Short mmCIF file of C-alpha atoms in Angstrom, two decimals:
data_model
loop_
_atom_site.label_atom_id
_atom_site.label_comp_id
_atom_site.label_asym_id
_atom_site.label_seq_id
_atom_site.Cartn_x
_atom_site.Cartn_y
_atom_site.Cartn_z
CA MET H 1 -41.98 -15.01 67.98
CA GLU H 2 -41.64 -12.27 65.37
CA SER H 3 -38.96 -9.81 65.60
CA VAL H 4 -39.80 -6.10 65.91
CA GLY H 5 -38.56 -5.36 62.39
CA SER H 6 -40.79 -8.12 60.70
CA ARG H 7 -43.81 -7.47 62.86
CA THR H 8 -46.71 -6.04 60.94
CA PRO H 9 -48.76 -3.34 62.82
CA ARG H 10 -52.29 -4.18 63.31
CA PHE H 11 -53.67 -1.15 61.43
CA VAL H 12 -51.74 -2.17 58.36
CA ARG H 13 -53.16 -5.72 58.42
CA ILE H 14 -56.69 -3.97 58.76
CA GLY H 15 -55.89 -1.67 55.90
CA ALA H 16 -54.69 -4.63 53.64
CA LEU H 17 -57.78 -6.71 54.52
CA LEU H 18 -60.13 -3.64 53.62
CA GLY H 19 -57.89 -3.46 50.25
CA VAL H 20 -58.75 -7.11 49.63
CA ALA H 21 -62.31 -6.53 50.39
CA PHE H 22 -62.60 -3.66 48.18
CA LEU H 23 -61.25 -5.69 45.05
CA ALA H 24 -62.98 -8.97 45.94
CA LEU H 25 -66.41 -7.43 46.56
CA PRO H 26 -67.20 -6.49 43.01
CA VAL H 27 -66.10 -10.00 41.70
CA VAL H 28 -68.26 -11.64 44.27
CA GLY H 29 -71.21 -9.32 43.49
CA LEU H 30 -70.77 -10.26 39.71
CA LEU H 31 -70.74 -13.96 40.38
CA LYS H 32 -73.91 -13.62 42.60
CA ARG H 33 -75.73 -11.92 39.85
CA VAL H 34 -74.85 -14.59 37.15
CA ALA H 35 -77.93 -16.76 36.25
CA TRP H 36 -76.11 -20.08 36.24
CA SER H 37 -79.03 -22.04 34.98
CA THR H 38 -79.27 -19.78 31.87
CA LEU H 39 -75.49 -19.20 31.49
CA TRP H 40 -74.98 -21.35 28.33
CA ALA H 41 -78.02 -19.97 26.64
CA GLN H 42 -76.99 -16.39 27.34
CA LEU H 43 -73.44 -17.00 25.96
CA THR H 44 -74.66 -18.68 22.90
CA ASP H 45 -77.27 -16.05 22.11
CA VAL H 46 -76.72 -14.35 18.61
CA ALA H 47 -75.70 -10.96 19.99
CA THR H 48 -73.42 -12.45 22.54
CA ARG H 49 -71.77 -14.92 19.93
CA ASP H 50 -71.30 -11.96 17.53
CA ALA H 51 -69.77 -9.85 20.19
CA LEU H 52 -67.38 -12.80 21.23
CA ARG H 53 -66.39 -13.62 17.67
CA ILE H 54 -65.56 -9.84 17.03
CA SER H 55 -63.78 -9.45 20.38
CA LEU H 56 -61.66 -12.56 19.69
CA TYR H 57 -60.81 -11.76 16.06
CA ALA H 58 -60.05 -8.06 16.66
CA SER H 59 -57.93 -8.58 19.85
CA VAL H 60 -55.84 -11.19 18.16
CA CYS H 61 -55.40 -9.00 15.15
CA ALA H 62 -54.44 -6.01 17.47
CA THR H 63 -52.01 -8.15 19.43
CA ALA H 64 -50.37 -9.18 16.06
CA LEU H 65 -50.22 -5.60 14.80
CA ALA H 66 -48.87 -4.38 18.28
CA PHE H 67 -46.29 -7.07 17.88
CA LEU H 68 -45.40 -5.95 14.47
CA LEU H 69 -45.09 -2.26 15.51
CA GLY H 70 -44.04 -2.78 19.17
CA LEU H 71 -41.12 -5.13 18.70
CA PRO H 72 -38.86 -2.61 16.63
CA LEU H 73 -40.03 0.04 18.75
CA ALA H 74 -39.05 -1.55 21.79
CA TRP H 75 -35.65 -2.62 20.33
CA CYS H 76 -34.80 1.00 19.33
CA LEU H 77 -35.86 2.29 22.91
CA ALA H 78 -33.79 -0.54 24.58
CA ARG H 79 -30.63 -0.59 22.41
CA MET H 80 -30.27 2.54 20.63
CA GLN H 81 -29.14 6.02 21.79
CA PHE H 82 -30.72 8.86 19.99
CA SER H 83 -32.01 12.28 20.71
CA GLY H 84 -35.76 12.35 21.35
CA ARG H 85 -35.71 8.96 22.97
CA ARG H 86 -37.55 10.16 26.13
CA ILE H 87 -40.09 11.92 24.03
CA ILE H 88 -40.82 8.67 22.05
CA ARG H 89 -40.97 6.70 25.27
CA ALA H 90 -43.61 9.32 26.70
CA LEU H 91 -45.57 8.92 23.37
CA VAL H 92 -45.59 5.09 23.85
CA LEU H 93 -46.86 5.32 27.40
CA LEU H 94 -49.48 7.96 26.40
CA PRO H 95 -52.11 5.53 25.46
CA MET H 96 -51.91 3.92 29.07
CA VAL H 97 -52.54 7.08 30.82
CA LEU H 98 -54.83 8.84 28.38
CA PRO H 99 -58.64 8.39 28.96
CA PRO H 100 -59.64 5.69 26.41
CA VAL H 101 -62.35 8.14 25.07
CA VAL H 102 -59.83 10.75 24.47
CA GLY H 103 -57.83 8.13 22.68
CA GLY H 104 -60.75 7.35 20.55
CA VAL H 105 -61.34 11.14 19.63
CA ALA H 106 -57.58 11.34 18.81
CA LEU H 107 -57.89 8.24 16.54
CA LEU H 108 -60.71 10.11 14.78
CA GLY H 109 -58.35 13.04 14.30
CA ALA H 110 -55.89 10.77 12.66
CA TYR H 111 -57.93 8.09 10.69
CA GLY H 112 -61.49 9.59 10.59
CA LYS H 113 -63.21 9.38 7.31
CA SER H 114 -63.67 12.99 6.37
CA ASN H 115 -61.38 15.18 8.66
CA GLY H 116 -58.72 12.49 9.73
CA LEU H 117 -55.11 13.27 8.74
CA LEU H 118 -54.58 9.90 7.17
CA GLY H 119 -58.16 8.60 7.11
CA GLY H 120 -59.36 11.34 4.75
CA VAL H 121 -56.55 10.51 2.34
CA LEU H 122 -57.33 6.80 2.52
CA ASN H 123 -60.96 7.53 1.95
CA SER H 124 -60.37 9.96 -0.96
CA LEU H 125 -57.81 7.91 -2.74
CA PHE H 126 -58.76 4.30 -2.01
CA GLY H 127 -62.39 4.53 -0.60
CA ILE H 128 -61.12 2.88 2.46
CA GLN H 129 -63.14 3.79 5.61
CA LEU H 130 -61.65 2.78 8.95
CA THR H 131 -64.11 4.39 11.43
CA TYR H 132 -67.14 2.29 12.19
CA SER H 133 -65.69 -0.82 10.64
CA LEU H 134 -64.02 -3.97 12.16
CA TRP H 135 -60.60 -2.35 11.10
CA GLY H 136 -61.52 0.59 13.24
CA VAL H 137 -61.86 -1.86 16.29
CA ILE H 138 -58.64 -3.37 15.52
CA ILE H 139 -56.94 0.15 15.44
CA ALA H 140 -58.48 1.31 18.41
CA GLU H 141 -57.48 -1.89 20.38
CA THR H 142 -53.86 -1.72 18.95
CA PHE H 143 -53.50 1.88 20.00
CA VAL H 144 -54.30 0.93 23.70
CA ALA H 145 -52.58 -2.49 23.73
CA LEU H 146 -49.44 -1.30 22.16
CA PRO H 147 -47.67 0.21 25.23
CA PHE H 148 -48.05 -2.96 27.26
CA LEU H 149 -46.18 -4.96 24.73
CA VAL H 150 -43.47 -2.25 24.19
CA LEU H 151 -42.86 -2.10 27.90
CA ALA H 152 -42.54 -5.72 28.42
CA LEU H 153 -40.39 -6.12 25.38
CA GLU H 154 -38.11 -3.13 26.33
CA GLY H 155 -37.62 -4.50 29.81
CA GLY H 156 -36.84 -7.94 28.37
CA LEU H 157 -34.33 -6.49 25.78
CA ARG H 158 -32.64 -4.58 28.51
CA SER H 159 -32.17 -7.68 30.65
CA ILE H 160 -30.79 -9.84 27.78
CA ASP H 161 -26.90 -9.91 27.87
CA THR H 162 -25.69 -9.06 24.35
CA LYS H 163 -22.65 -11.30 24.73
CA TYR H 164 -24.72 -14.03 23.10
CA GLU H 165 -25.56 -12.05 20.05
CA GLU H 166 -21.69 -11.03 19.97
CA ALA H 167 -20.83 -14.82 20.11
CA ALA H 168 -23.22 -15.77 17.47
CA ALA H 169 -21.94 -12.89 15.30
CA VAL H 170 -18.34 -14.20 15.57
CA MET H 171 -19.86 -17.64 14.55
CA GLY H 172 -21.19 -16.18 11.38
CA ALA H 173 -24.64 -15.31 12.26
CA THR H 174 -26.06 -12.19 10.31
CA ASP H 175 -28.23 -9.69 11.77
CA ILE H 176 -31.42 -11.29 11.08
CA THR H 177 -30.13 -14.70 12.10
CA ARG H 178 -29.00 -13.26 15.31
CA PHE H 179 -32.35 -11.84 15.98
CA VAL H 180 -34.55 -14.86 15.11
CA ARG H 181 -32.13 -17.54 16.45
CA VAL H 182 -30.57 -15.90 19.49
CA ALA H 183 -32.45 -12.77 20.61
CA LEU H 184 -35.95 -13.93 20.25
CA PRO H 185 -35.50 -17.19 22.25
CA LEU H 186 -33.83 -15.14 24.91
CA LEU H 187 -36.83 -12.63 24.62
CA LYS H 188 -39.40 -15.45 25.02
CA PRO H 189 -40.57 -14.97 28.45
CA SER H 190 -40.91 -11.15 28.15
CA LEU H 191 -42.49 -11.71 24.75
CA VAL H 192 -45.13 -14.23 25.98
CA ALA H 193 -45.94 -11.81 28.93
CA GLY H 194 -46.21 -8.89 26.73
CA LEU H 195 -48.39 -10.51 24.21
CA MET H 196 -50.75 -11.88 26.94
CA LEU H 197 -51.01 -8.45 28.63
CA ALA H 198 -51.46 -6.65 25.27
CA TRP H 199 -54.26 -9.19 24.30
CA ALA H 200 -55.96 -8.95 27.64
CA ARG H 201 -55.95 -5.17 27.14
CA ALA H 202 -57.22 -5.36 23.62
CA LEU H 203 -59.96 -7.78 24.84
CA GLY H 204 -61.20 -5.29 27.40
CA GLU H 205 -61.05 -2.15 25.40
CA PHE H 206 -64.18 0.02 25.61
CA GLY H 207 -63.71 3.72 25.35
CA ALA H 208 -61.57 4.17 22.37
CA THR H 209 -63.56 1.54 20.46
CA ILE H 210 -66.79 2.99 20.93
CA THR H 211 -65.68 6.37 20.01
CA PHE H 212 -63.73 5.48 17.04
CA ALA H 213 -65.40 2.30 15.63
CA GLY H 214 -69.09 2.72 17.15
CA ASN H 215 -71.21 0.03 18.73
CA ILE H 216 -72.82 -1.79 15.77
CA GLN H 217 -74.03 -5.24 16.53
CA GLY H 218 -72.38 -7.79 14.24
CA ARG H 219 -69.80 -5.27 13.02
CA THR H 220 -68.06 -3.40 15.55
CA GLN H 221 -69.74 -4.49 18.87
CA THR H 222 -67.08 -6.21 20.99
CA ALA H 223 -67.85 -8.06 24.12
CA PRO H 224 -67.38 -5.14 26.65
CA LEU H 225 -69.60 -3.06 24.36
CA ALA H 226 -72.24 -5.79 24.29
CA VAL H 227 -72.09 -5.80 28.20
CA TYR H 228 -72.63 -2.20 28.22
CA THR H 229 -75.63 -2.43 25.72
CA MET H 230 -77.30 -5.38 27.36
CA LEU H 231 -77.08 -4.04 30.94
CA GLU H 232 -80.37 -2.34 30.32
CA SER H 233 -82.17 -4.65 27.77
CA ASN H 234 -80.80 -7.99 28.86
CA PRO H 235 -79.13 -7.90 32.37
CA GLU H 236 -78.83 -11.60 32.56
CA GLY H 237 -76.77 -11.75 29.40
CA ALA H 238 -74.60 -8.91 30.62
CA TYR H 239 -73.82 -10.62 33.75
CA ALA H 240 -73.12 -13.96 31.84
CA LEU H 241 -70.77 -12.17 29.29
CA SER H 242 -69.13 -10.30 32.21
CA PHE H 243 -68.41 -13.64 33.88
CA LEU H 244 -66.69 -14.81 30.77
CA LEU H 245 -64.52 -11.88 30.57
CA VAL H 246 -63.61 -12.36 34.22
CA ALA H 247 -62.68 -15.85 33.51
CA VAL H 248 -60.52 -14.91 30.55
CA SER H 249 -58.79 -12.22 32.79
CA VAL H 250 -58.14 -14.89 35.49
CA ALA H 251 -56.88 -17.27 32.89
CA VAL H 252 -54.34 -14.52 31.70
CA LEU H 253 -53.30 -13.88 35.44
CA VAL H 254 -52.69 -17.65 35.99
CA GLY H 255 -50.77 -17.68 32.57
CA LEU H 256 -48.55 -14.86 33.92
CA ARG H 257 -48.31 -16.12 37.44
CA ASP H 258 -44.71 -17.03 37.40
CA ARG H 259 -43.49 -13.82 35.69
CA TRP H 260 -45.78 -11.15 37.18
CA ILE H 261 -47.29 -12.44 40.45
CA GLY H 262 -44.88 -15.34 41.42
CA GLY H 263 -42.12 -12.79 41.20
CA ALA H 264 -43.26 -10.95 44.18
CA THR H 265 -43.12 -13.98 46.34
CA THR H 266 -39.92 -15.07 48.08
CA MET A 1 -1.72 -14.93 9.80
CA ILE A 2 -3.06 -12.26 12.18
CA SER A 3 -1.34 -8.99 12.16
CA VAL A 4 -2.52 -6.27 14.66
CA HIS A 5 -0.69 -2.87 14.68
CA GLY A 6 -2.56 -0.21 16.39
CA ILE A 7 -4.45 1.11 19.31
CA VAL A 8 -7.09 -0.89 21.06
CA GLU A 9 -9.60 1.14 23.02
CA VAL A 10 -12.57 -0.12 24.95
CA GLY A 11 -14.24 2.47 27.14
CA THR A 12 -11.47 4.21 29.37
CA PHE A 13 -9.00 1.54 28.47
CA SER A 14 -6.45 2.22 25.70
CA ARG A 15 -3.22 0.44 24.73
CA GLU A 16 -1.16 0.14 21.68
CA PHE A 17 -0.60 -3.45 20.39
CA SER A 18 1.90 -4.72 17.77
CA LEU A 19 1.47 -8.36 17.24
CA ASP A 20 2.15 -10.76 14.39
CA VAL A 21 0.92 -14.20 14.42
CA GLY A 22 1.78 -16.84 11.64
CA ASN A 23 0.72 -20.32 11.63
CA GLU A 24 1.54 -20.83 15.28
CA ILE A 25 0.04 -20.74 18.62
CA VAL A 26 0.84 -17.58 20.42
CA GLY A 27 0.22 -17.15 24.14
CA MET A 28 -0.65 -13.76 25.42
CA PHE A 29 0.27 -13.46 29.06
CA GLY A 30 -0.51 -10.53 31.39
CA ALA A 31 -2.29 -9.37 34.47
CA ASN A 32 -6.01 -8.41 34.51
CA GLY A 33 -6.72 -5.25 32.82
CA SER A 34 -3.63 -5.63 30.49
CA GLY A 35 -5.95 -5.65 27.46
CA LYS A 36 -5.66 -9.32 26.40
CA THR A 37 -9.36 -9.95 26.14
CA SER A 38 -9.78 -6.49 24.42
CA VAL A 39 -7.38 -7.39 21.65
CA LEU A 40 -9.15 -10.72 21.07
CA ARG A 41 -12.50 -9.04 20.75
CA THR A 42 -10.81 -6.47 18.25
CA ILE A 43 -9.55 -9.34 16.23
CA ALA A 44 -12.98 -10.93 16.23
CA GLY A 45 -14.65 -7.89 15.10
CA LEU A 46 -16.59 -7.21 18.42
CA CYS A 47 -14.93 -3.61 18.98
CA PRO A 48 -13.11 -1.61 16.25
CA LEU A 49 -9.49 -0.54 16.23
CA ALA A 50 -9.30 3.05 17.44
CA GLN A 51 -6.09 3.63 15.30
CA GLY A 52 -3.89 1.36 13.04
CA GLU A 53 -4.43 -1.73 11.06
CA LEU A 54 -5.62 -5.31 11.53
CA ARG A 55 -5.09 -8.06 8.89
CA VAL A 56 -6.36 -11.62 9.20
CA ASN A 57 -4.83 -13.89 6.54
CA ASP A 58 -3.50 -10.94 4.50
CA GLU A 59 -6.96 -9.40 4.23
CA LEU A 60 -7.29 -5.92 5.67
CA THR A 61 -10.14 -6.20 8.24
CA ASP A 62 -10.05 -3.23 10.38
CA ALA A 63 -8.41 0.12 9.25
CA PRO A 64 -10.23 3.20 10.67
CA ALA A 65 -8.00 5.57 8.60
CA LYS A 66 -9.18 3.85 5.41
CA ASN A 67 -12.57 3.40 6.74
CA ILE A 68 -12.49 -0.43 6.43
CA PHE A 69 -14.19 -2.67 8.96
CA VAL A 70 -15.23 -6.22 8.23
CA LEU A 71 -18.10 -7.45 10.22
CA PRO A 72 -17.47 -10.25 12.76
CA GLU A 73 -19.78 -12.48 10.95
CA MET A 74 -17.61 -12.16 7.68
CA ARG A 75 -14.35 -12.96 9.39
CA ASN A 76 -14.65 -16.81 10.03
CA ILE A 77 -13.01 -16.80 13.38
CA GLY A 78 -13.32 -19.56 16.02
CA MET A 79 -13.47 -18.17 19.44
CA VAL A 80 -13.63 -19.43 23.10
CA PHE A 81 -15.08 -16.67 25.29
CA GLN A 82 -13.87 -16.21 28.71
CA ASP A 83 -17.30 -16.97 30.16
CA HIS A 84 -17.97 -19.59 27.38
CA SER A 85 -21.17 -17.68 26.09
CA LEU A 86 -22.92 -20.84 25.53
CA PHE A 87 -26.62 -20.10 24.31
CA PRO A 88 -28.54 -20.93 27.39
CA PHE A 89 -31.75 -22.01 25.43
CA MET A 90 -29.76 -24.67 23.36
CA THR A 91 -28.30 -28.07 24.14
CA ALA A 92 -24.60 -28.72 24.29
CA ILE A 93 -24.75 -30.33 20.78
CA GLU A 94 -26.78 -27.57 19.35
CA ASN A 95 -24.33 -25.20 20.69
CA ALA A 96 -21.32 -26.89 19.11
CA SER A 97 -23.14 -27.15 15.76
CA PHE A 98 -24.26 -23.66 15.56
CA PRO A 99 -21.20 -22.26 13.77
CA LEU A 100 -21.43 -24.92 11.01
CA GLN A 101 -25.01 -24.11 10.50
CA MET A 102 -24.32 -20.48 10.18
CA ARG A 103 -21.74 -21.39 7.42
CA GLY A 104 -24.23 -23.27 5.50
CA VAL A 105 -23.61 -26.92 6.47
CA LYS A 106 -26.84 -28.77 6.79
CA ARG A 107 -28.24 -29.52 10.16
CA ALA A 108 -27.87 -33.24 10.10
CA THR A 109 -24.28 -33.05 8.96
CA ALA A 110 -23.47 -30.18 11.36
CA VAL A 111 -24.97 -32.25 14.28
CA LYS A 112 -23.00 -35.22 13.45
CA MET A 113 -19.71 -33.37 13.23
CA ALA A 114 -20.52 -31.56 16.42
CA ALA A 115 -20.99 -35.10 17.99
CA GLU A 116 -17.62 -36.17 16.88
CA MET A 117 -16.18 -32.91 18.45
CA LEU A 118 -17.97 -33.34 21.72
CA GLU A 119 -16.72 -37.12 21.76
CA GLN A 120 -12.97 -36.00 21.40
CA PHE A 121 -13.53 -33.37 24.15
CA GLY A 122 -14.93 -35.97 26.46
CA VAL A 123 -18.37 -34.50 26.72
CA ALA A 124 -20.44 -36.72 24.39
CA HIS A 125 -22.44 -38.01 27.43
CA ILE A 126 -23.96 -34.41 27.80
CA ALA A 127 -24.62 -33.63 24.33
CA GLN A 128 -28.45 -33.39 24.76
CA HIS A 129 -28.04 -31.51 28.18
CA MET A 130 -29.19 -27.86 28.19
CA ALA A 131 -26.31 -25.42 28.37
CA PRO A 132 -27.35 -24.04 31.80
CA THR A 133 -27.19 -27.53 33.43
CA LEU A 134 -23.72 -28.13 32.43
CA SER A 135 -20.78 -27.77 34.95
CA GLY A 136 -18.05 -25.09 34.40
CA GLY A 137 -15.78 -27.66 32.96
CA GLN A 138 -18.23 -29.37 30.63
CA SER A 139 -19.44 -25.81 29.35
CA GLN A 140 -15.90 -24.94 28.77
CA ARG A 141 -15.14 -28.17 26.65
CA VAL A 142 -18.36 -27.51 24.66
CA ALA A 143 -17.23 -23.91 23.95
CA ILE A 144 -13.69 -25.18 22.89
CA ALA A 145 -15.48 -27.67 20.56
CA ARG A 146 -17.72 -24.98 19.12
CA ALA A 147 -14.67 -22.75 18.45
CA LEU A 148 -12.68 -25.46 16.72
CA ILE A 149 -15.38 -27.04 14.74
CA GLY A 150 -15.38 -26.58 10.89
CA SER A 151 -12.63 -24.66 9.20
CA PRO A 152 -12.05 -21.26 10.97
CA SER A 153 -9.40 -19.01 9.39
CA ALA A 154 -8.14 -18.02 12.75
CA VAL A 155 -8.75 -19.29 16.40
CA LEU A 156 -8.88 -17.00 19.53
CA LEU A 157 -8.99 -18.68 23.04
CA ASP A 158 -9.56 -16.62 26.06
CA GLU A 159 -8.72 -18.49 29.27
CA PRO A 160 -9.66 -21.77 27.53
CA LEU A 161 -8.54 -24.22 30.40
CA SER A 162 -9.51 -22.20 33.39
CA ALA A 163 -12.57 -24.27 34.25
CA ILE A 164 -11.10 -27.60 33.37
CA ASP A 165 -10.01 -29.85 36.46
CA GLU A 166 -6.19 -30.41 36.77
CA GLU A 167 -6.45 -34.18 35.79
CA SER A 168 -8.12 -33.53 32.41
CA ARG A 169 -6.01 -30.47 31.40
CA GLU A 170 -3.41 -32.36 29.52
CA SER A 171 -5.83 -34.37 27.40
CA VAL A 172 -7.91 -31.22 26.58
CA ARG A 173 -4.73 -29.33 25.83
CA ASN A 174 -3.43 -32.05 23.54
CA HIS A 175 -6.92 -32.09 21.59
CA ILE A 176 -6.70 -28.29 21.18
CA ARG A 177 -3.25 -28.59 19.80
CA GLU A 178 -4.03 -31.34 17.39
CA HIS A 179 -7.05 -29.46 16.06
CA LEU A 180 -4.94 -26.30 15.73
CA VAL A 181 -2.20 -28.19 13.62
CA ARG A 182 -4.89 -29.82 11.56
CA LEU A 183 -6.41 -26.40 10.77
CA GLY A 184 -2.98 -24.97 10.15
CA VAL A 185 -4.20 -21.40 11.22
CA SER A 186 -3.05 -18.58 13.46
CA ALA A 187 -4.11 -19.07 17.01
CA ILE A 188 -3.94 -16.72 20.07
CA VAL A 189 -4.36 -18.17 23.55
CA VAL A 190 -4.92 -15.52 26.42
CA SER A 191 -4.19 -16.57 29.90
CA HIS A 192 -3.04 -15.24 33.15
CA ASP A 193 -1.40 -18.69 33.89
CA ARG A 194 2.09 -18.72 32.53
CA ALA A 195 2.59 -22.40 33.03
CA GLU A 196 -0.45 -23.21 30.96
CA LEU A 197 0.73 -21.16 27.99
CA ASP A 198 4.10 -22.80 28.27
CA HIS A 199 2.30 -26.06 27.80
CA LEU A 200 0.11 -25.09 24.90
CA CYS A 201 1.87 -22.39 22.95
CA THR A 202 4.91 -22.16 20.58
CA ARG A 203 5.58 -18.47 21.46
CA ILE A 204 4.60 -16.17 24.36
CA GLU A 205 4.11 -12.45 24.32
CA ASN A 206 4.15 -10.82 27.73
CA TYR A 207 1.68 -7.93 28.14
CA THR A 208 2.31 -7.31 31.93
CA ARG A 209 1.82 -3.56 32.53
#
């Protein structure tokens, strides 16, 4: 017999069930529309293969770039006291709350070929064009993925007891050695979670990519853009590719289960 | 030789210390909050002196007025931390060999020397165990081995026997003493257990407030 305190009211249970149904229905709908007999053929189609190749390459590069930029940023936010820290944290969070299309427009303002603050200089001095190129895809994906990595790493760094780095210093470890041999191993769970979340976000990026890098098959068309394009011309292919992206997302969730999902269980 | 003459300040705690330690084992006795651990951290370079001077082996290592502060990694000090601070992602032997590797000893040699130290402190059988799986006593023995390994120029021990069971204390204490005599360096032992200090130290400084 449940005590009064632990008893869940019926309307709460019904509400929760409705919530589950709301989330599950689209997944079921998607699975129902997948043409299983032609799934492999659809996934190995040239356009799909190109989109997957670009998606995989760009999302891995974006995650690596997010790591290079995000780790120092997270370190400073977690460990340093400086004026403007709140503003920088708000700036880090901005791509999370910004409509991705607006993010793409902002990227055009910064790295656009003719009018971009930096893009114009890069183009006139070195002939480098970031828009409508694979680099454009990588930059757009890095822009939206970076906050996920910074938040995970910042949380991880805050939870690490600095006594281990102090002990290492007394034992003769220099700054870099302390970072590589002590801080990074302690940070590993947060780092893995952050990298997976950032990679998943990069892989699913749509709005900023289409605005900043375009939707050119074989050059900048990623898997989500291919799904959008194929939905009219080849719905079977769109559903096949969507299924693959759902499978990847589920794999990420399974990979993170202990840290993000299992953590909620008692 | 360790010489501290100045004000140690950590957060709201502040106290003036005047302490000279030759090639001997000096015990620091006092109640909680008397600054014993803070002075060890200051000597190790983990918190700077607020005022005054600190010398380790005649080298001025901390003198705020002269803008001198030698980084902890440059001081070559062996230290047992109160909570042991073993790296949780390493085995016992990896922990014990860490200071040697930091000072340029090749990994294989460092591991061999660490194995000998663990043997002496009676924890050779848990050499390959991960640090978080060790009992309090085992963890403390590994921490002692890690502090005494190699050739530190000074040794600081913060409550080094607190987790060691009564029966083994004398043996561990004798090994600590042997190593300190071999090293011929200044050593400071902090404890709130006066009897323990009487057994281990050549001189005792009382820091009861």
